[in-house]
Structures are given as structure tokens and as C-alpha cells.
PDB file of C-alpha atoms in Angstrom:
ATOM      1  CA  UNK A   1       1.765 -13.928   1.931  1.00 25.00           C
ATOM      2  CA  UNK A   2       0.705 -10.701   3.573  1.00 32.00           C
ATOM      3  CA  UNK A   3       1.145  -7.617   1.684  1.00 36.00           C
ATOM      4  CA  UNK A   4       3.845  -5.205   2.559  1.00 36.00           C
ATOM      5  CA  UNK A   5       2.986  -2.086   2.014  1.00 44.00           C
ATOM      6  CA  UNK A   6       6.347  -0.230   2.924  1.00 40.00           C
ATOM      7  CA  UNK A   7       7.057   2.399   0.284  1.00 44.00           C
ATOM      8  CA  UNK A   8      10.631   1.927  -0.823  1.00 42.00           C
ATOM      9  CA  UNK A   9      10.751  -1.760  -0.590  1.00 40.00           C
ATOM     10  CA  UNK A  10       7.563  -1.656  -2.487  1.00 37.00           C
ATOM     11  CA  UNK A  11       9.049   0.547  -5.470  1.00 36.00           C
ATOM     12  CA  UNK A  12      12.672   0.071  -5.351  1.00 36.00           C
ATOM     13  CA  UNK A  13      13.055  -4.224  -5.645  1.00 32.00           C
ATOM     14  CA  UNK A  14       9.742  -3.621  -7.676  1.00 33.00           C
ATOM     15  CA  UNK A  15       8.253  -6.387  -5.130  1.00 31.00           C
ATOM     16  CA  UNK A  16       4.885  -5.512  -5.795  1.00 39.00           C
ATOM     17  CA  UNK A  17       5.032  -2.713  -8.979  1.00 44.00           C
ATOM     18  CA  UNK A  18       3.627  -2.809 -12.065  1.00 47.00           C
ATOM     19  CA  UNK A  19       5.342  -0.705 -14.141  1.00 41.00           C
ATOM     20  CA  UNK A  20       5.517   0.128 -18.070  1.00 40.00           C
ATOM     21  CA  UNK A  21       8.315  -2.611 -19.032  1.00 40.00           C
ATOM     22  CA  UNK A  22       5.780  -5.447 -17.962  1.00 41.00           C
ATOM     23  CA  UNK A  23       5.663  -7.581 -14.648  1.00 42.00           C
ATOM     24  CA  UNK A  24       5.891 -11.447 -13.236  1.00 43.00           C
ATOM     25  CA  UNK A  25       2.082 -12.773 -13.073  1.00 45.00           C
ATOM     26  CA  UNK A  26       1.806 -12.957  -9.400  1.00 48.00           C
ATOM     27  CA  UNK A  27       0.429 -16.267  -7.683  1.00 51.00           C
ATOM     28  CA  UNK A  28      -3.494 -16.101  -7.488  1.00 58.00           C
ATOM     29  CA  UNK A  29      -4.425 -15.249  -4.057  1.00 73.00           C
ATOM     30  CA  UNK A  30      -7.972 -16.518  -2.750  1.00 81.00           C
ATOM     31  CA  UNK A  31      -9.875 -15.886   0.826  1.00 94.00           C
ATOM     32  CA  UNK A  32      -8.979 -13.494   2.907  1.00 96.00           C
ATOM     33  CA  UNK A  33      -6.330 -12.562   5.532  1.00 95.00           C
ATOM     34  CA  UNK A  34      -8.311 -12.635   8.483  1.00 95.00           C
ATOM     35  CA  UNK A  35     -11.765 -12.682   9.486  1.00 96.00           C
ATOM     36  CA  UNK A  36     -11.920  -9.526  10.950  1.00 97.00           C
ATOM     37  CA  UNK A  37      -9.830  -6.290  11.143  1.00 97.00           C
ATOM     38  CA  UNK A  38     -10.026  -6.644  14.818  1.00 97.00           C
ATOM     39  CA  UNK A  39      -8.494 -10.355  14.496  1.00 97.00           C
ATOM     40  CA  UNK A  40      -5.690  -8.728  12.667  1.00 96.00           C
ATOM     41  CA  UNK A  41      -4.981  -6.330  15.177  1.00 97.00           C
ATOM     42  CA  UNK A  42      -4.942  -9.233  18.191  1.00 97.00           C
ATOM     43  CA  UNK A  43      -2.382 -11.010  15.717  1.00 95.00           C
ATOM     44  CA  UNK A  44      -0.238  -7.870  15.569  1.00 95.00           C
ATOM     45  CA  UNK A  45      -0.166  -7.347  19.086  1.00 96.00           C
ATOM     46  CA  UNK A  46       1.384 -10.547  19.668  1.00 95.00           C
ATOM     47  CA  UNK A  47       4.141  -9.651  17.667  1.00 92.00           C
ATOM     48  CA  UNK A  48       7.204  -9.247  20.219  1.00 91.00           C
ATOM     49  CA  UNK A  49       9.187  -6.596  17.307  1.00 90.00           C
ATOM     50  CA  UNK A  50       5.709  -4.318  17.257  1.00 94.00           C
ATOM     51  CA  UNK A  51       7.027  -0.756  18.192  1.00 95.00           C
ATOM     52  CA  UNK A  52       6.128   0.788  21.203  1.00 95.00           C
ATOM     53  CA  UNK A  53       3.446   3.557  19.423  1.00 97.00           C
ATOM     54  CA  UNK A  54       2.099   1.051  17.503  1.00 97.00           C
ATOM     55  CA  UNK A  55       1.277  -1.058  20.039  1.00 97.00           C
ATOM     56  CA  UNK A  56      -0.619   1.803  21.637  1.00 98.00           C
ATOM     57  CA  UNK A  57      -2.668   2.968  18.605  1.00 98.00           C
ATOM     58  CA  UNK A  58      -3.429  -0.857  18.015  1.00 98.00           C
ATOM     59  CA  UNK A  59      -4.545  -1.684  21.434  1.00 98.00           C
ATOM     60  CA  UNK A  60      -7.106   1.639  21.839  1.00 98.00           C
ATOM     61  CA  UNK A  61      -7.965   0.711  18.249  1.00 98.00           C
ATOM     62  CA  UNK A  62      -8.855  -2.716  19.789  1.00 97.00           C
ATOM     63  CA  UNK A  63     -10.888  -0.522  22.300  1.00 97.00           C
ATOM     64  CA  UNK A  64     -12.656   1.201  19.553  1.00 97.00           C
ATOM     65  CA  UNK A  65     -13.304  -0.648  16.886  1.00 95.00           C
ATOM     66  CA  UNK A  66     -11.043   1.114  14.153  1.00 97.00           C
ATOM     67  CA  UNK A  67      -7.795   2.910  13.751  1.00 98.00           C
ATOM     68  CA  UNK A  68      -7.984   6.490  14.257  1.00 98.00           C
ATOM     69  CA  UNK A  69      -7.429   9.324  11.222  1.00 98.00           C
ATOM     70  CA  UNK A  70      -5.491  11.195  14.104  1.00 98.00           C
ATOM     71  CA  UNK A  71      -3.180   8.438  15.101  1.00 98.00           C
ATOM     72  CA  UNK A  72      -2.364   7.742  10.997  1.00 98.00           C
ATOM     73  CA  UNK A  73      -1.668  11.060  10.135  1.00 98.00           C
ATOM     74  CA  UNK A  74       1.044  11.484  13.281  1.00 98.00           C
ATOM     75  CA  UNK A  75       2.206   8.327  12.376  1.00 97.00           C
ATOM     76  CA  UNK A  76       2.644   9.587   8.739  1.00 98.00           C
ATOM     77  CA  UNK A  77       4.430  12.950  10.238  1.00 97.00           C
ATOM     78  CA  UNK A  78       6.775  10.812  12.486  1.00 97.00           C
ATOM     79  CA  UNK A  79       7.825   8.709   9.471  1.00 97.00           C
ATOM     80  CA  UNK A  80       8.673  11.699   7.314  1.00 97.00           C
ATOM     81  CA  UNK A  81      10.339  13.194  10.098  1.00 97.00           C
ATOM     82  CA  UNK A  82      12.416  10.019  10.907  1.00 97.00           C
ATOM     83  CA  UNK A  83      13.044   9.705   6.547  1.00 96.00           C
ATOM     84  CA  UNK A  84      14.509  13.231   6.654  1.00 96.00           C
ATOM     85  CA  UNK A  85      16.798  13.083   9.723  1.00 97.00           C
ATOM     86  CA  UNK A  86      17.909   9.931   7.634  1.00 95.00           C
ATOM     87  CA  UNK A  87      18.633  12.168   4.742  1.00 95.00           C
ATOM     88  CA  UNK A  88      16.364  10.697   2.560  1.00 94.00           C
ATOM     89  CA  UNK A  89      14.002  12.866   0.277  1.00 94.00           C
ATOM     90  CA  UNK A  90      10.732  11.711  -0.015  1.00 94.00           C
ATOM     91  CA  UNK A  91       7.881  12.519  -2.345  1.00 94.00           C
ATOM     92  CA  UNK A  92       4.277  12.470  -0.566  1.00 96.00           C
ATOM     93  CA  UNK A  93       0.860  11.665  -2.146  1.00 96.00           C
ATOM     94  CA  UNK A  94      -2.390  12.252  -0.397  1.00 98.00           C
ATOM     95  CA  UNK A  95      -4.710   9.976  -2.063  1.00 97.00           C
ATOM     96  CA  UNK A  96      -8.693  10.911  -2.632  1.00 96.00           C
ATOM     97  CA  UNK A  97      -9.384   7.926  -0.376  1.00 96.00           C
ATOM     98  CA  UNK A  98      -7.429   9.078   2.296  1.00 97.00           C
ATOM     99  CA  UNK A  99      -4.192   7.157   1.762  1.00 98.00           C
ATOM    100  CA  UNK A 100      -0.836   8.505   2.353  1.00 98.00           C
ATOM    101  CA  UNK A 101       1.663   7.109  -0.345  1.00 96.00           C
ATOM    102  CA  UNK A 102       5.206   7.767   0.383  1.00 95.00           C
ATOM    103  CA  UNK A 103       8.011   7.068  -2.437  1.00 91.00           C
ATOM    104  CA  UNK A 104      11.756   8.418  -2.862  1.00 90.00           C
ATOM    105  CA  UNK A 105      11.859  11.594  -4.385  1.00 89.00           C
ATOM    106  CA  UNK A 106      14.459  10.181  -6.526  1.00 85.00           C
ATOM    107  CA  UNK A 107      14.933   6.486  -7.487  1.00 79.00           C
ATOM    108  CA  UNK A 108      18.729   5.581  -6.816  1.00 75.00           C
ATOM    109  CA  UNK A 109      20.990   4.364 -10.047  1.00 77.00           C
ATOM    110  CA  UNK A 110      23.644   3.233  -7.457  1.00 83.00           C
ATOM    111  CA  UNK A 111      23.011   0.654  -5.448  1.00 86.00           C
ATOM    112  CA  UNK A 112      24.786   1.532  -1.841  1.00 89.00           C
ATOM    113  CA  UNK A 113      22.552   4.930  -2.007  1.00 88.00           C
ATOM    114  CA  UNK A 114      19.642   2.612  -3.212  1.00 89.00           C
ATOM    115  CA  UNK A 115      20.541   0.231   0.193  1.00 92.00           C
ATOM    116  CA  UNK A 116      20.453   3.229   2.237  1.00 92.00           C
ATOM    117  CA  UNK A 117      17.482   4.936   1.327  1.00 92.00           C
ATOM    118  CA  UNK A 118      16.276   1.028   1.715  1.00 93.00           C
ATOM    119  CA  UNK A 119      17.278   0.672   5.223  1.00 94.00           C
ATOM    120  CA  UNK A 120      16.051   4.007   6.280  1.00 95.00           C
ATOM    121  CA  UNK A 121      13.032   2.906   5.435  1.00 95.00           C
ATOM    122  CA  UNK A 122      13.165   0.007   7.283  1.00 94.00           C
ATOM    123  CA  UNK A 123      14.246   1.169  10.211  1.00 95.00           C
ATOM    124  CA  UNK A 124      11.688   4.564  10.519  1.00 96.00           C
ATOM    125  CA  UNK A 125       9.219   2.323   9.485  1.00 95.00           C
ATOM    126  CA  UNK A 126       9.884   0.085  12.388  1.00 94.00           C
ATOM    127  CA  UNK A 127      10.104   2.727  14.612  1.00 93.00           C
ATOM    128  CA  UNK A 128       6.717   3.496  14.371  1.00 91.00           C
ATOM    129  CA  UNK A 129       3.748   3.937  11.839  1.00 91.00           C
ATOM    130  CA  UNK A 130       4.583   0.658  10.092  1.00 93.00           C
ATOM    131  CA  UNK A 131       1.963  -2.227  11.372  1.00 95.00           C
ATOM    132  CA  UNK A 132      -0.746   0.948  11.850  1.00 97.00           C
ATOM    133  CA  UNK A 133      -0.452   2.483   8.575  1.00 96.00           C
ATOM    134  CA  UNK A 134      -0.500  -1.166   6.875  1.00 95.00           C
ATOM    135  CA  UNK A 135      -3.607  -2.120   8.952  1.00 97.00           C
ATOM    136  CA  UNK A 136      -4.946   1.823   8.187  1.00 98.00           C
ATOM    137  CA  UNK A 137      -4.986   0.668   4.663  1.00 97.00           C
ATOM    138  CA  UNK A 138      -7.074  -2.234   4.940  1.00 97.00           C
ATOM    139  CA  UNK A 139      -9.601  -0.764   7.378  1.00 98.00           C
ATOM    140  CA  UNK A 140      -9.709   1.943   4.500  1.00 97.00           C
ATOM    141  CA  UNK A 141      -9.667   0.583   0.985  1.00 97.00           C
ATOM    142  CA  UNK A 142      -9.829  -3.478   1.523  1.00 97.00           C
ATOM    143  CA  UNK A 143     -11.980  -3.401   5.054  1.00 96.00           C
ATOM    144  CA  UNK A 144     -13.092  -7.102   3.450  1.00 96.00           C
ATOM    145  CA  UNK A 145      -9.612  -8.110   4.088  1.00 97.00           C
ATOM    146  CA  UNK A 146      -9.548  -9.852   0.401  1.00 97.00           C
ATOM    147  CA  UNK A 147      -6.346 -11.534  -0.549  1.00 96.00           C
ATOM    148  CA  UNK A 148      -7.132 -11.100  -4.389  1.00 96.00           C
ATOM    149  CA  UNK A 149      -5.456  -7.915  -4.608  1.00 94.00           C
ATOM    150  CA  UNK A 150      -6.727  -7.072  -8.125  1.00 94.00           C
ATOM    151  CA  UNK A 151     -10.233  -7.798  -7.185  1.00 96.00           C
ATOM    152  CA  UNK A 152      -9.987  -5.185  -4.250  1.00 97.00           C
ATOM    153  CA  UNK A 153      -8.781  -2.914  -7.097  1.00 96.00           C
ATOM    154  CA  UNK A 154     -12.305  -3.537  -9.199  1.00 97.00           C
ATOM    155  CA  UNK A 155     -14.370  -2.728  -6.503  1.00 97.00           C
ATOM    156  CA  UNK A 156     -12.930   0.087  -5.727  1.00 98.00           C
ATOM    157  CA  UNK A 157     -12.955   1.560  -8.831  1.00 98.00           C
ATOM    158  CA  UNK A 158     -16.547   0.218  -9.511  1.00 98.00           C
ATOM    159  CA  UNK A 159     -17.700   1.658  -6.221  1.00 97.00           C
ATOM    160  CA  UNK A 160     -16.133   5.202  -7.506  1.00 97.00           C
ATOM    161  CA  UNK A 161     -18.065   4.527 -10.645  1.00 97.00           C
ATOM    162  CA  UNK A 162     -14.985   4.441 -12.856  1.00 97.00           C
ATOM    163  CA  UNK A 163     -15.626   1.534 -14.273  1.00 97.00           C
ATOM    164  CA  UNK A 164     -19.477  -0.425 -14.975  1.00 96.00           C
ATOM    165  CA  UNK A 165     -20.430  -4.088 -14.264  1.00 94.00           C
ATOM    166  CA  UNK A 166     -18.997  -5.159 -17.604  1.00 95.00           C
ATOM    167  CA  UNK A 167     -15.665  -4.731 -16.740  1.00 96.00           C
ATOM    168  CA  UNK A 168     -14.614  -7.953 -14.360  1.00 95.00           C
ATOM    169  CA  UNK A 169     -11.637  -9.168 -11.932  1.00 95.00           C
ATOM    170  CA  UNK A 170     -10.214 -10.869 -15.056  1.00 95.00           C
ATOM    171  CA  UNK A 171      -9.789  -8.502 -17.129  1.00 94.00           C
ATOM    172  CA  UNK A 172      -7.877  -5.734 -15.190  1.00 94.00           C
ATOM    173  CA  UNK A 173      -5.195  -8.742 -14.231  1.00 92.00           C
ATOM    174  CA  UNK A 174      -5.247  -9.220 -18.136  1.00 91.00           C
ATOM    175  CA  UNK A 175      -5.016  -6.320 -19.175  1.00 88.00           C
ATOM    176  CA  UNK A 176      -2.411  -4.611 -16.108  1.00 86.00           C
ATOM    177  CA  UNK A 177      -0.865  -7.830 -14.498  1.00 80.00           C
ATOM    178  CA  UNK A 178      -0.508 -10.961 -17.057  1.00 83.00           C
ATOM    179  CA  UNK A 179      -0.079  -8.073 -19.887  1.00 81.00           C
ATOM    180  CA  UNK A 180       0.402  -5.004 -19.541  1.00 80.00           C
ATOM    181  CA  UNK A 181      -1.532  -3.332 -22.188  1.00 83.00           C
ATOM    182  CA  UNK A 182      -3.272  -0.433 -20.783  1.00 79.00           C
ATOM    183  CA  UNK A 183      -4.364   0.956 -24.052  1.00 82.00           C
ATOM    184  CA  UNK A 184      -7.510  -1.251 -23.702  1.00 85.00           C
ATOM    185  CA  UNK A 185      -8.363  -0.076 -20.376  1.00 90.00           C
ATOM    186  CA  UNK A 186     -11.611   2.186 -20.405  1.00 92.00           C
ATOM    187  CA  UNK A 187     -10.005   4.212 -17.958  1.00 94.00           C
ATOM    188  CA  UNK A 188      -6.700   6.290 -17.640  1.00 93.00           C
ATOM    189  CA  UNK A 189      -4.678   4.009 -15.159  1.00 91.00           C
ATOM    190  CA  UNK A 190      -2.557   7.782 -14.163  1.00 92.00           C
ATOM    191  CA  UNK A 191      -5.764   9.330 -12.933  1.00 95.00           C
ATOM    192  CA  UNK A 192      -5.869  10.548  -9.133  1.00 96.00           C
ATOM    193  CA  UNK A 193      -8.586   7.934  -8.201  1.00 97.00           C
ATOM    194  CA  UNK A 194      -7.486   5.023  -9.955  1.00 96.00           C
ATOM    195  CA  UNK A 195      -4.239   5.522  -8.165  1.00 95.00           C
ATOM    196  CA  UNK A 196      -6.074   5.334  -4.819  1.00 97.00           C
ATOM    197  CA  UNK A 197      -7.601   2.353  -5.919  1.00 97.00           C
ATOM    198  CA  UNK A 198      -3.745   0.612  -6.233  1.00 95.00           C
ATOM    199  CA  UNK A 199      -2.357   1.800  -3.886  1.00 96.00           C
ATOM    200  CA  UNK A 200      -5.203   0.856  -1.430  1.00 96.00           C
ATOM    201  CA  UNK A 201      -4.539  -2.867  -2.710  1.00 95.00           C
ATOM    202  CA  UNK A 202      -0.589  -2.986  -2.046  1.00 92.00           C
ATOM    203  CA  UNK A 203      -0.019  -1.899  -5.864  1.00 90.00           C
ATOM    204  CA  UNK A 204       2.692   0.673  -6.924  1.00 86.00           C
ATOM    205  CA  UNK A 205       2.320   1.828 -10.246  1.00 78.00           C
ATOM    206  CA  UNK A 206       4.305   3.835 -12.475  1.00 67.00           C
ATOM    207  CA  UNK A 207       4.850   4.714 -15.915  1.00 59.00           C
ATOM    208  CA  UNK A 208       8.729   4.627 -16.427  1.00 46.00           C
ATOM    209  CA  UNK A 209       8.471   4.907 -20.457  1.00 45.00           C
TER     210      UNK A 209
END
């Protein structure tokens, strides 16, 4: 199952959130999506639906070896752009690691303004930015293309020396995934970095209580 990483249909259906009221163990994922970033990109290519930019930022990214900062931050500005001629307020989050997170400014009680902020999405997304900024994240916070999302999580915030050796794979999906208990985390799960660290794995978290 690739990870989607598209903002409202990532918060709103709760698809892939983690939130304060608890959350469906998700299937254990092992490997990896693809043996290289560049064998991604040839795979998105062949997609017949890939927008027109997209397709160009992929194919010189094929020429260079990586994704551009330039071409994901104009993507970013297009989407926003698109979101707002759409009507649709969005709240922006530049991430330490140099992630753009993108969520509704408000989340919808009603479900035919929920829909429409939904679509929206969809459709700017598809329009442009969508594949790049998806493949942006993995060249950026999972460039081993890992599958195990919360074990892309660990390293990450092992590597930003959050966390030490002692704490493992296992226990952040026990502890934020099979139970969500965060009171025996040794780290504040609302701090700037750790929130990279999720959101650079496909994980949306917030604390609804």
C-alpha cells in the first residue's frame, strides 16, 4: 500500500492519523517501496493521470539525481494558490526538516463542506505538486524508502538525538499506534521536531482532547 500523503484525506477520514481517542493497529509493513528513489520516479512517469508539471520536475529530477527544493516549494505555492481560489482555508507548517504540512484551517462538522474541502484537495493536488511533493518526502525524511512507517519515525528521531538506542521500533508502535499512551514516551510527541519526524513518515498527529 503506498502512502498517501495528501493533507485533507490524510486528516479528515483519519486514514493515516493518530490522534488522542486511540487508532486501528495498522497492518505491519516490511521491505521497502522501491529500490531506489530514481526507480520510483521511472514508475511515476509511467503513470498516464501524472500532471503535466509533475511530469517535468520528475523527468529533470531523473536527470539529476533528486528533486529540487525550488521545484517543491513552487509546487507548495501553486497548491495553496489552487486551495484558496477553491475557497478553502488552509493552515501551513514548515517543518525543521524541510517539510511542508498542509491541513484545513478548520476541520468541517458538516459533511458536504467536509466533501468539498475533500475534493479541492483532490483536484489541486492533481493539478500539480501531488506525485513531487509525495516523492519530496521520501527523498527527504525516508530516502531508504522503508515501508515500516514507524521505524522511519525512530530513526529520525534517533538521528535528531531525541531519543537514545534504548528506545526501539517496538515500543513507539506500543506506546503511539497499538496504544496510545504517550505519557510513557521520553519525549513530548507536540514538539516541532518530533512532528517532522511524523509527518516525514505519512503520520498526522493531533491532540483532539
Amino acid at each position: 500500500m503506498r502512502m498517501r500523503r495528501w493533507p485533507l484525506s490524510a486528516l479528515l477520514p483519519a486514514l493515516l492519523a493518530v490522534t488522542a481517542c486511540g487508532a486501528g493497529t495498522p497492518a505491519a509493513e516490511t521491505g521497502t517501496y522501491a529500490s531506489s528513489l530514481e526507480a520510483m520516479i521511472e514508475q511515476e512517469l509511467e503513470r498516464n493521470e501524472l500532471s503535466d508539471w509533475d511530469r517535468a520536475v520528475l523527468e529533470k529530477a531523473l536527470e539529476t539525481g533528486q528533486i529540487s527544493r525550488a521545484d517543491y516549494l513552487e509546487g507548495a505555492d501553486m497548491y495553496e494558490q489552487c486551495m484558496a481560489a477553491a475557497s478553502v482555508a488552509m493552515k501551513r507548517t514548515d517543518h525543521p526538516n524541510g517539510l511542508i504540512e498542509h491541513q484545513p484551517a478548520t476541520v468541517s462538522a458538516d459533511d458536504a463542506e467536509r466533501d468539498a474541502k475533500i475534493s479541492a484537495d483532490h483536484e489541486c493536488m492533481r493539478a500539480g505538486w501531488g506525485r513531487t511533493q509525495e516523492l519530496y518526502s521520501f527523498q527527504t525524511a525516508n530516502p531508504d524508502l522503508l515501508r515500516d512507517s514507524s521505524e522511519v519515525v525512530v530513526r529520525c528521531l534517533f538521528d535528531a538525538g531525541i531519543i537514545d538506542e534504548d528506545f526501539t521500533r517496538d515500543d513507539f508502535q506500543a506506546y503511539v499506534r497499538d496504544d496510545y499512551t504517550p505519557e510513557k514516551l521520553p519525549f513530548d510527541i507536540m514538539d516541532a521536531t518530533v512532528q517532522s519526524c511524523l509527518w516525514g513518515a505519512g503520520i498526522v498527529f493531533r491532540d483532539y482532547r
